[in-house]
Amino acid sequence: IPHDPNYEVETWWDLGMNDFNVVLLTQTIHGRIRFIDMYWSRGMPLSHYYNWLKERKEAAGYRYGAHHFPHDIEVKELGTGVSRKQTLFDLGMRNMRVGKKAGVNDGIEKVRQIFHRFEFDEERCQKLHESLFNYRQEFDDKLGTFKDKPRHDDNSHFADPVRLLAQLWRDYIPLLEGE
């Protein structure tokens, strides 16, 4: 899926330090949500991800719109008393939107409702596609039933920003043919 310079690129984040920190990049074109790029790492400061976005902007010609974060972006770090959101703002990031804390199962249902709109860049978003395919509900061997939440593993860190996307999705996106 080629990047279209006529449309803004939005970012969707899952914050992690010991776990993966994932940044997904999308463009919405004619009601389709195109996953055009992504980046993930662990153990890196927020400046690392901010700098990666700057480099991608220069290399690929991205024009960023909103940057979307989960509710924990507003957590203040113990050592500094500065929120993660403030840290990114101080680096130069603007147009940040923050999602509310929401139930995982509600978010999964919202993803299901818009999944038919998704398109994935085969090369740059292969890890996202694989992770969504492998995102699973956890089985409780003692009770012999599935737990009420998905398994927390590497796949869940890639699914979380997709749930954020579904949570913050705009109602004014037109219906697609057949909806």
PDB file of C-alpha atoms in Angstrom, residues 4 12 14 18 23 29 34 36 53 57 76 104-105 115 117-119 131 134 139 141 155 164 171-172 174:
ATOM      1  CA  ASP A   4      -0.401   8.932  -0.337  1.00  0.00           C
ATOM      2  CA  TRP A  12      -1.413   4.914  17.267  1.00  0.00           C
ATOM      3  CA  ASP A  14       1.042   1.161  22.841  1.00  0.00           C
ATOM      4  CA  ASN A  18      10.068  -3.824  29.400  1.00  0.00           C
ATOM      5  CA  VAL A  23       3.781   2.770  17.014  1.00  0.00           C
ATOM      6  CA  ILE A  29      -8.560   7.199   2.507  1.00  0.00           C
ATOM      7  CA  ARG A  34      -4.503   1.819   5.724  1.00  0.00           C
ATOM      8  CA  ILE A  36       1.231   1.935   6.030  1.00  0.00           C
ATOM      9  CA  LEU A  53       8.964   9.477  13.519  1.00  0.00           C
ATOM     10  CA  LYS A  57       8.780  11.997   8.014  1.00  0.00           C
ATOM     11  CA  LYS A  76       3.911  10.903  35.798  1.00  0.00           C
ATOM     12  CA  VAL A 104     -10.322  -4.920  26.634  1.00  0.00           C
ATOM     13  CA  ASN A 105     -13.338  -6.902  25.450  1.00  0.00           C
ATOM     14  CA  PHE A 115     -11.861  -4.598  10.735  1.00  0.00           C
ATOM     15  CA  ARG A 117     -11.973  -1.289   6.633  1.00  0.00           C
ATOM     16  CA  PHE A 118      -8.359  -2.323   7.311  1.00  0.00           C
ATOM     17  CA  GLU A 119      -5.676  -2.621   4.656  1.00  0.00           C
ATOM     18  CA  SER A 131       0.311 -10.490  15.583  1.00  0.00           C
ATOM     19  CA  ASN A 134      -2.037 -14.806  16.554  1.00  0.00           C
ATOM     20  CA  PHE A 139      -7.222 -20.713  28.383  1.00  0.00           C
ATOM     21  CA  ASP A 141      -6.364 -25.079  32.541  1.00  0.00           C
ATOM     22  CA  ASN A 155       1.011 -10.274  20.058  1.00  0.00           C
ATOM     23  CA  LEU A 164      -7.040   2.257  20.687  1.00  0.00           C
ATOM     24  CA  ASP A 171     -18.069   8.618  13.664  1.00  0.00           C
ATOM     25  CA  TYR A 172     -18.099  10.791  10.549  1.00  0.00           C
ATOM     26  CA  PRO A 174     -18.597   7.448   5.517  1.00  0.00           C
TER      27      PRO A 174
END
